PDB file of C-alpha atoms and ligand atoms in Angstrom:
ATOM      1  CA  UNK A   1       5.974 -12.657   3.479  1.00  0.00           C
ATOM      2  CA  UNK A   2       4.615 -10.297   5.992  1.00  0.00           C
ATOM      3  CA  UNK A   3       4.093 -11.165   9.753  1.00  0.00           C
ATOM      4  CA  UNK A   4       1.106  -9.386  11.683  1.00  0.00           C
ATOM      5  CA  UNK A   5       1.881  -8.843  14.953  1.00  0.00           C
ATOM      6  CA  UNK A   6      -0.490  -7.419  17.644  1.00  0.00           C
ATOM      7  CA  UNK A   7       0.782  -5.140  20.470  1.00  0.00           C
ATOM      8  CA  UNK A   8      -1.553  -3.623  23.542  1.00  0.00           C
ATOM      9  CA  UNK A   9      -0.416  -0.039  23.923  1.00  0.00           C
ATOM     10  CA  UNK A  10       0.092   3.753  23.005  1.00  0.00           C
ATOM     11  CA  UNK A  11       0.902   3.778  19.076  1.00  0.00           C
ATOM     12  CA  UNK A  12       3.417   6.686  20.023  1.00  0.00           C
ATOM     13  CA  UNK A  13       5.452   4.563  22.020  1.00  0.00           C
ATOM     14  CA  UNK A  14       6.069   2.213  19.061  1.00  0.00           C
ATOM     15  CA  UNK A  15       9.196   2.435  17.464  1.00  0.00           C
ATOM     16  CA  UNK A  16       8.587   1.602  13.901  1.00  0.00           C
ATOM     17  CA  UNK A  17       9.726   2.678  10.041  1.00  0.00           C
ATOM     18  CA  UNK A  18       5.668   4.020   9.854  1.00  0.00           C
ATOM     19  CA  UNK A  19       3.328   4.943  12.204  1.00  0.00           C
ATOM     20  CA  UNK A  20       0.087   5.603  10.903  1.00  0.00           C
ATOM     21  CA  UNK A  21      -2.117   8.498  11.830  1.00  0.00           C
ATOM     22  CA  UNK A  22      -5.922   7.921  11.995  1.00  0.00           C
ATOM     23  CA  UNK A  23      -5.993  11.222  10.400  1.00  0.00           C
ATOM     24  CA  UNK A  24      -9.140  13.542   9.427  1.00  0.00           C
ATOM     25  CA  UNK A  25      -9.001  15.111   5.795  1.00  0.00           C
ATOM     26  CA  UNK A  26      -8.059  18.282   7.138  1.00  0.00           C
ATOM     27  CA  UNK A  27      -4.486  16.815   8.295  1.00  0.00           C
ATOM     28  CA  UNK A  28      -4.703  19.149  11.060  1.00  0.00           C
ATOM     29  CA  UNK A  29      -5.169  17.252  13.937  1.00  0.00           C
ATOM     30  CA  UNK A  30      -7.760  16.161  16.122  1.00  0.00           C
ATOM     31  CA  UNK A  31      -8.286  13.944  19.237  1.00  0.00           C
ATOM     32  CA  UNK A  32      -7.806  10.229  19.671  1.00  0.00           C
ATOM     33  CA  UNK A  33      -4.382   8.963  17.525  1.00  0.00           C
ATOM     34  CA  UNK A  34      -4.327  11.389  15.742  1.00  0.00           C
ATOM     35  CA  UNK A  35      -4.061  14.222  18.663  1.00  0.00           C
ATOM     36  CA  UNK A  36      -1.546  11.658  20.229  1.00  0.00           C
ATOM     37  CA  UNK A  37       0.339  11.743  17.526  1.00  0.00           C
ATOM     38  CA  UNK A  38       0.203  15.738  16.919  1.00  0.00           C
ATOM     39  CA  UNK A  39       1.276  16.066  20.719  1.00  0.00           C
ATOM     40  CA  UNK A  40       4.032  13.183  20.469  1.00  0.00           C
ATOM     41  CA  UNK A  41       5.787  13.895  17.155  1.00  0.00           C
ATOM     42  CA  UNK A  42       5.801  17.534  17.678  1.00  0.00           C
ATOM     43  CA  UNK A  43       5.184  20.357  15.715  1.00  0.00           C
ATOM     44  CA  UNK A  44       7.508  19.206  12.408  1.00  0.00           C
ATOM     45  CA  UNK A  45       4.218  16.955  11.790  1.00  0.00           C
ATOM     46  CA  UNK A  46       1.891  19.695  11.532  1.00  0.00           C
ATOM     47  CA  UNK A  47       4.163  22.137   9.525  1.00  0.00           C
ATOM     48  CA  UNK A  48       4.497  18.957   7.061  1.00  0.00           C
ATOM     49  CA  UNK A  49       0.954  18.905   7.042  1.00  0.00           C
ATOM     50  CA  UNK A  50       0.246  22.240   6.529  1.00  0.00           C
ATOM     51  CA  UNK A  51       2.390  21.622   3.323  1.00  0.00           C
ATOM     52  CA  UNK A  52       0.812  19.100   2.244  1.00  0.00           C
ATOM     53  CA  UNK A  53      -2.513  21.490   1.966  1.00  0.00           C
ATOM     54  CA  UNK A  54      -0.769  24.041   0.363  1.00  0.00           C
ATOM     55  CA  UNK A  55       0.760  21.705  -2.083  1.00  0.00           C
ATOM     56  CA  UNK A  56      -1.136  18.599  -3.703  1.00  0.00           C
ATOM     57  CA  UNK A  57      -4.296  18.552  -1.286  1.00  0.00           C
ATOM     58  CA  UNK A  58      -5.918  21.934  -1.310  1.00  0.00           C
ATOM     59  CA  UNK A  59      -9.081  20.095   0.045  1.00  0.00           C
ATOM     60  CA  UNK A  60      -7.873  17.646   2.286  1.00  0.00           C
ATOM     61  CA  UNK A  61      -7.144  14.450   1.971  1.00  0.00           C
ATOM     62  CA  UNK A  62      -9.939  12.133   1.033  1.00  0.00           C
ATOM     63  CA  UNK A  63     -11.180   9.067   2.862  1.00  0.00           C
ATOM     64  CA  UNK A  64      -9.392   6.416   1.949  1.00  0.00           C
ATOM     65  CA  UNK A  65      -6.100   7.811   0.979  1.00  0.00           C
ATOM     66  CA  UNK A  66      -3.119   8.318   2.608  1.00  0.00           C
ATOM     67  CA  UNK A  67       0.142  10.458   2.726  1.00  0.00           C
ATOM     68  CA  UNK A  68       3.202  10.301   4.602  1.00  0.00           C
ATOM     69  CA  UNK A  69       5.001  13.038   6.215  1.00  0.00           C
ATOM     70  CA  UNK A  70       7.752  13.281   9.043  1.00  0.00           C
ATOM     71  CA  UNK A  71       7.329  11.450  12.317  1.00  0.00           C
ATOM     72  CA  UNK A  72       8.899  14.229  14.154  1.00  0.00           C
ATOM     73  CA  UNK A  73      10.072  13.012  17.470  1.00  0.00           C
ATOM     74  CA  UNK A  74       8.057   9.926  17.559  1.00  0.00           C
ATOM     75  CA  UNK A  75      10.829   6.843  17.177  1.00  0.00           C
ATOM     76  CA  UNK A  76       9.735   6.216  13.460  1.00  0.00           C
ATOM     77  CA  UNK A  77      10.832   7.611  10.355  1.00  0.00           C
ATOM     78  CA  UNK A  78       7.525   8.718   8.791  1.00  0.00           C
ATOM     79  CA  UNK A  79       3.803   9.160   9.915  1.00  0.00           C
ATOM     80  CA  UNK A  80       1.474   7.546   7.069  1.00  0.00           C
ATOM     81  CA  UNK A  81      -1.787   9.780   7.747  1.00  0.00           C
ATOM     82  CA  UNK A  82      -5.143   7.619   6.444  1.00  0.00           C
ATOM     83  CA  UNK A  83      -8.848   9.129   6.696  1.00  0.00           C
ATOM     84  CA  UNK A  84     -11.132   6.115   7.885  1.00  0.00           C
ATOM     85  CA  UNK A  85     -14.420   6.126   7.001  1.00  0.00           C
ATOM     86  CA  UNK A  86     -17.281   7.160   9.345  1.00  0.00           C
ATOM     87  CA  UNK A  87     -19.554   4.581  10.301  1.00  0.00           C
ATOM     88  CA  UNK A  88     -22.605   4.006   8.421  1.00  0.00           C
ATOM     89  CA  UNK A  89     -25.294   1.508   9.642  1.00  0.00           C
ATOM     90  CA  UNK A  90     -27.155   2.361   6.187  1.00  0.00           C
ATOM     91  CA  UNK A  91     -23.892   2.199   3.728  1.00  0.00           C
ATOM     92  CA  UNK A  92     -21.361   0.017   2.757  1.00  0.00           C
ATOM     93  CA  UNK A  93     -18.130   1.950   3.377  1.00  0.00           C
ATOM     94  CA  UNK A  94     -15.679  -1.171   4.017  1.00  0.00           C
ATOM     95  CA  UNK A  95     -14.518  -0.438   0.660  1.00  0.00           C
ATOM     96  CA  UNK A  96     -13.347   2.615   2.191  1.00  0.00           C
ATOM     97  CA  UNK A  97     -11.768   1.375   5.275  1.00  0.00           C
ATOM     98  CA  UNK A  98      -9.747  -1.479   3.226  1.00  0.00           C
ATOM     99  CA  UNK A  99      -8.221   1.287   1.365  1.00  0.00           C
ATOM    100  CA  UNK A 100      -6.806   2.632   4.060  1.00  0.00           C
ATOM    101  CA  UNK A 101      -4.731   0.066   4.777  1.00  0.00           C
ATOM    102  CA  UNK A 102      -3.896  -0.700   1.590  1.00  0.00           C
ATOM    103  CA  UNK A 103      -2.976   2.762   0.300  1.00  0.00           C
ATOM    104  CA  UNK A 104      -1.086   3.091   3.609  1.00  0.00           C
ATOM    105  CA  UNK A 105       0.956   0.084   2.273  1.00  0.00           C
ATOM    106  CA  UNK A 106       1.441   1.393  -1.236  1.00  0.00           C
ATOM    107  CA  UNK A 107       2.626   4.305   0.737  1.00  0.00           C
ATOM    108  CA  UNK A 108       5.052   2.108   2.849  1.00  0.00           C
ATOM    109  CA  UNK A 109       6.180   0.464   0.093  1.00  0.00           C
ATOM    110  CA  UNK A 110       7.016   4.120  -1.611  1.00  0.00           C
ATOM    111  CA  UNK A 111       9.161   4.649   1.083  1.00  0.00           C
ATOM    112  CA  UNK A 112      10.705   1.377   1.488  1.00  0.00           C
ATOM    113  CA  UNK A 113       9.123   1.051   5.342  1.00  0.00           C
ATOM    114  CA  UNK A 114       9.892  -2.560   6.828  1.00  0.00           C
ATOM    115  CA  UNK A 115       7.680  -1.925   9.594  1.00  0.00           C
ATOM    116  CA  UNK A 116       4.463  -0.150   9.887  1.00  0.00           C
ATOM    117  CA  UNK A 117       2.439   0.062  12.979  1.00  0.00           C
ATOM    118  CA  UNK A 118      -1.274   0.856  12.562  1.00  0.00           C
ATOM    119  CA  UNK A 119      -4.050   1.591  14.787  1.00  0.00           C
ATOM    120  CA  UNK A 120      -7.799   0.241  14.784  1.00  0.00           C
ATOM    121  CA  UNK A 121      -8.735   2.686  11.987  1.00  0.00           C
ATOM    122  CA  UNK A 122     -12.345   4.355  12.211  1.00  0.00           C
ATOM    123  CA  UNK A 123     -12.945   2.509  15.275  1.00  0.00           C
ATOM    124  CA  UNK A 124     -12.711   5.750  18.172  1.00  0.00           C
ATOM    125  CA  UNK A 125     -14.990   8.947  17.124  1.00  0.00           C
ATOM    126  CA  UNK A 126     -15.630   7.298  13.353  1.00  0.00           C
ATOM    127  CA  UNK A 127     -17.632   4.432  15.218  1.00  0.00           C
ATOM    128  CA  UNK A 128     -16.965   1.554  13.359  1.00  0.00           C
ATOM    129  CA  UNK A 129     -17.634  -1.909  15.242  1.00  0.00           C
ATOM    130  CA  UNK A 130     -14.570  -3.189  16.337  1.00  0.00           C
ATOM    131  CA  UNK A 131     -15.144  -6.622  15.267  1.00  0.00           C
ATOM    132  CA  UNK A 132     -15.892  -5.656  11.604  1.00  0.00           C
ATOM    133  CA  UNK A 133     -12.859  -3.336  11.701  1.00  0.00           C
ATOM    134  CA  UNK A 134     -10.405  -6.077  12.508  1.00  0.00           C
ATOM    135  CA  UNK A 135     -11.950  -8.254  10.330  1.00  0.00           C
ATOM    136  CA  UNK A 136     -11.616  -5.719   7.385  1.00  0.00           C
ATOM    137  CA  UNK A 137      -7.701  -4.820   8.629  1.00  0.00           C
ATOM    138  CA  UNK A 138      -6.526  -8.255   9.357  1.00  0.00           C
ATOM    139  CA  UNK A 139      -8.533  -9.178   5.700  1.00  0.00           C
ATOM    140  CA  UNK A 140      -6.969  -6.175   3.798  1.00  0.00           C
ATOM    141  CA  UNK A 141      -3.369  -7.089   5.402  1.00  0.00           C
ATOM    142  CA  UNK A 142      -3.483 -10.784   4.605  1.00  0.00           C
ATOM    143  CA  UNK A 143      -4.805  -9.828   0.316  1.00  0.00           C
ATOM    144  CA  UNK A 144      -2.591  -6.783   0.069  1.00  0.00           C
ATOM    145  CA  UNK A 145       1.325  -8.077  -1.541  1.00  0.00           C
ATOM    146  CA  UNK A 146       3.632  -5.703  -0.101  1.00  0.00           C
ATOM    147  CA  UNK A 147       6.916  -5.641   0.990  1.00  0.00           C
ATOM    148  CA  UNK A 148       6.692  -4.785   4.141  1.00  0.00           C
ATOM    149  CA  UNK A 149       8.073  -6.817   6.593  1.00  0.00           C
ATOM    150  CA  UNK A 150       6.010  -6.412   9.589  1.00  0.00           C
ATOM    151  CA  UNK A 151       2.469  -4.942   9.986  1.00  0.00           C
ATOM    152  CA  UNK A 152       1.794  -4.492  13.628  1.00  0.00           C
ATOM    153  CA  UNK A 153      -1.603  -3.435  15.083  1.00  0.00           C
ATOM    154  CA  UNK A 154      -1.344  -1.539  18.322  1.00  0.00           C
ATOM    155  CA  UNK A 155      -4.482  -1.791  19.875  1.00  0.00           C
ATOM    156  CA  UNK A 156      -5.373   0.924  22.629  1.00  0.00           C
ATOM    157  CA  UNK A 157      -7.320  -1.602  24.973  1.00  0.00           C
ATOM    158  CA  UNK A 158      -8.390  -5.016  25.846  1.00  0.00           C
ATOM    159  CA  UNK A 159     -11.422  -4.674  23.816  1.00  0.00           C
ATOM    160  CA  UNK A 160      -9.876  -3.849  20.838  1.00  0.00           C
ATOM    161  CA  UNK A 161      -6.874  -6.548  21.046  1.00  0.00           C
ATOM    162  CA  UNK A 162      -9.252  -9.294  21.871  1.00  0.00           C
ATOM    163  CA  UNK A 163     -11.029  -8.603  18.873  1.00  0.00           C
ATOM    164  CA  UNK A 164      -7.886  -8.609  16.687  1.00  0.00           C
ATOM    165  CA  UNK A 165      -6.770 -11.645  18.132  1.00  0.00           C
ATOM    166  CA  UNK A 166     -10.048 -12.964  16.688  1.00  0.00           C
ATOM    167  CA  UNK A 167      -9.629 -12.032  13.460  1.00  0.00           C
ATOM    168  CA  UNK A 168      -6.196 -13.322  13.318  1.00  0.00           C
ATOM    169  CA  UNK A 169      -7.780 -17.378  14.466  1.00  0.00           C
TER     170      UNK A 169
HETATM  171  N1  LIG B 201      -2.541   4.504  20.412  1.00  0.00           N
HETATM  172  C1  LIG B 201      -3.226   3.486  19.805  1.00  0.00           C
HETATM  173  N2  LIG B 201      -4.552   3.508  19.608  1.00  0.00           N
HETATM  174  C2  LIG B 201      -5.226   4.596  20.062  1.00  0.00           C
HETATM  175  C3  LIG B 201      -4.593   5.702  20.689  1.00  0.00           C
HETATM  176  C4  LIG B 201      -3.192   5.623  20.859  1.00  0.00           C
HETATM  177  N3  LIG B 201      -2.490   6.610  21.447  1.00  0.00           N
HETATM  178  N4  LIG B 201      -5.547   6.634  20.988  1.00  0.00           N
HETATM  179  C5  LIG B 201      -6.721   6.126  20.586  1.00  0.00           C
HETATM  180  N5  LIG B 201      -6.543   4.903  20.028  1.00  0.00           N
HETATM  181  C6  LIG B 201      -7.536   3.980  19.458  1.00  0.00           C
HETATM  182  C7  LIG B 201      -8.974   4.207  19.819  1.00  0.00           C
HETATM  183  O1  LIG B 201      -9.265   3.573  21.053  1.00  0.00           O
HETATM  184  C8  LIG B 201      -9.677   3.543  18.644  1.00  0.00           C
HETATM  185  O2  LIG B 201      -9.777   2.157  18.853  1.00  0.00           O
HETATM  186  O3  LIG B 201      -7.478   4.180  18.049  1.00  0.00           O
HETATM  187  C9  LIG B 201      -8.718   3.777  17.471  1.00  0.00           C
HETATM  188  C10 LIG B 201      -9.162   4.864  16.486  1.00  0.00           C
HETATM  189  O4  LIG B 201      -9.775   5.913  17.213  1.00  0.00           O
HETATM  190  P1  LIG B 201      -9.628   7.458  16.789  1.00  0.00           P
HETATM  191  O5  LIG B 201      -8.286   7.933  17.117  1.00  0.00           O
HETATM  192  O6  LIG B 201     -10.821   8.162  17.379  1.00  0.00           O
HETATM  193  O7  LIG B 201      -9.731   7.468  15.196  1.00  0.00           O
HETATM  194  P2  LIG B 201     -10.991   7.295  14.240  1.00  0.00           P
HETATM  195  O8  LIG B 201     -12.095   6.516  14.868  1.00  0.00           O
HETATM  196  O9  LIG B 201     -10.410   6.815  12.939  1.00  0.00           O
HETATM  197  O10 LIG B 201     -11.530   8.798  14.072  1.00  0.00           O
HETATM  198  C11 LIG B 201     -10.717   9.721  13.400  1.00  0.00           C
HETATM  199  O11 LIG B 201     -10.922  11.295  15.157  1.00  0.00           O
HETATM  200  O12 LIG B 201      -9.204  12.163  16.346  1.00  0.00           O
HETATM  201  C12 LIG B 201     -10.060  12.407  15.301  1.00  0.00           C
HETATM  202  O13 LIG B 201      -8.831  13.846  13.830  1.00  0.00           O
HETATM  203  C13 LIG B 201      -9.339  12.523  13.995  1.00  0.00           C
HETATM  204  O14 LIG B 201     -11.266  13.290  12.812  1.00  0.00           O
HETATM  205  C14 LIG B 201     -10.434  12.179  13.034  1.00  0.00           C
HETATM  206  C15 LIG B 201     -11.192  11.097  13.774  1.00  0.00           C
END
């Protein structure tokens, strides 16, 4: 049985089995998590990453999917990197966004993580509404079997917990 727990803070303070990355398909880096991850796990995340392009994703990794790699000096084990979906007010991508968590998971469960702390996926620069985001996490979480122990969402701001809280009813 997993328990959802939400937390209000920095995702890089967590100390978790998996962190995951709100990544962009060029596993590079950007801003928002994933910058805050870059900056907090160090440069062991970026070599992984690098690997990871020279190895089984030449192009990136597509949205949807997700990979794990070392959490470098982050207190975790591994960082699960997911590409979110941008939002689109004239296409369905939810499909998209629910795999994220739920290949994150499957990843998880590769590993044998007992806790994995997410972010709001897609919801910073991608631009998804917050509301539908939760809804589609909390959703996903609740339908995926896994067997990890603990999901926790670690929501940046008030805004963004209030609306998991929501979700959760
Ligand atoms: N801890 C927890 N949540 C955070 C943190 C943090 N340190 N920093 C930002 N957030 C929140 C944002 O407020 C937002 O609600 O994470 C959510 C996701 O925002 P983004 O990080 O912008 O991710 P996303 O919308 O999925 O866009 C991904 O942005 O940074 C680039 O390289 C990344 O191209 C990719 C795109």
């Amino acid at each position: 049985m997993t328990t959802i727990r939400l937390v209000q803070g920095d995702i890089t303070q967590q100390s978790a089995d998996a962190i995951v990355n709100a990544a962009n398909s060029s596993l590079y880096g950007g801003g928002g998590v994933d910058g805050a991850i870059h900056r907090g796990g160090g440069p062991a995340i970026l070599e992984a990453c690098r690997a990871l392009r020279a190895s089984h994703y030449g192009k990136g990794l597509p949205t949807g999917q997700a990979v794990a790699t070392t959490a470098g000096d982050l207190d975790a084990t591994w960082v699960i990197h997911t590409v979110g979906p941008v939002w689109s007010s004239t296409e369905d991508r939810s499909e998209q966004l629910a795999s994220c968590y739920r290949e994150s998971l499957r990843v998880a469960d590769e590993l044998g993580a007992r806790t994995v702390a997410f972010p709001a996926i897609s919801t910073g620069v991608f631009r998804w509404p917050m509301d539908d985001a939760a809804r589609i996490a909390v959703e996903t979480v609740r339908n995926t079997p896994t067997a990890v122990e603990e999901v926790r969402f670690v929501l940046f701001d008030d805004r963004a917990y209030e609306a998991f809280v929501r979700q959760l009813g």
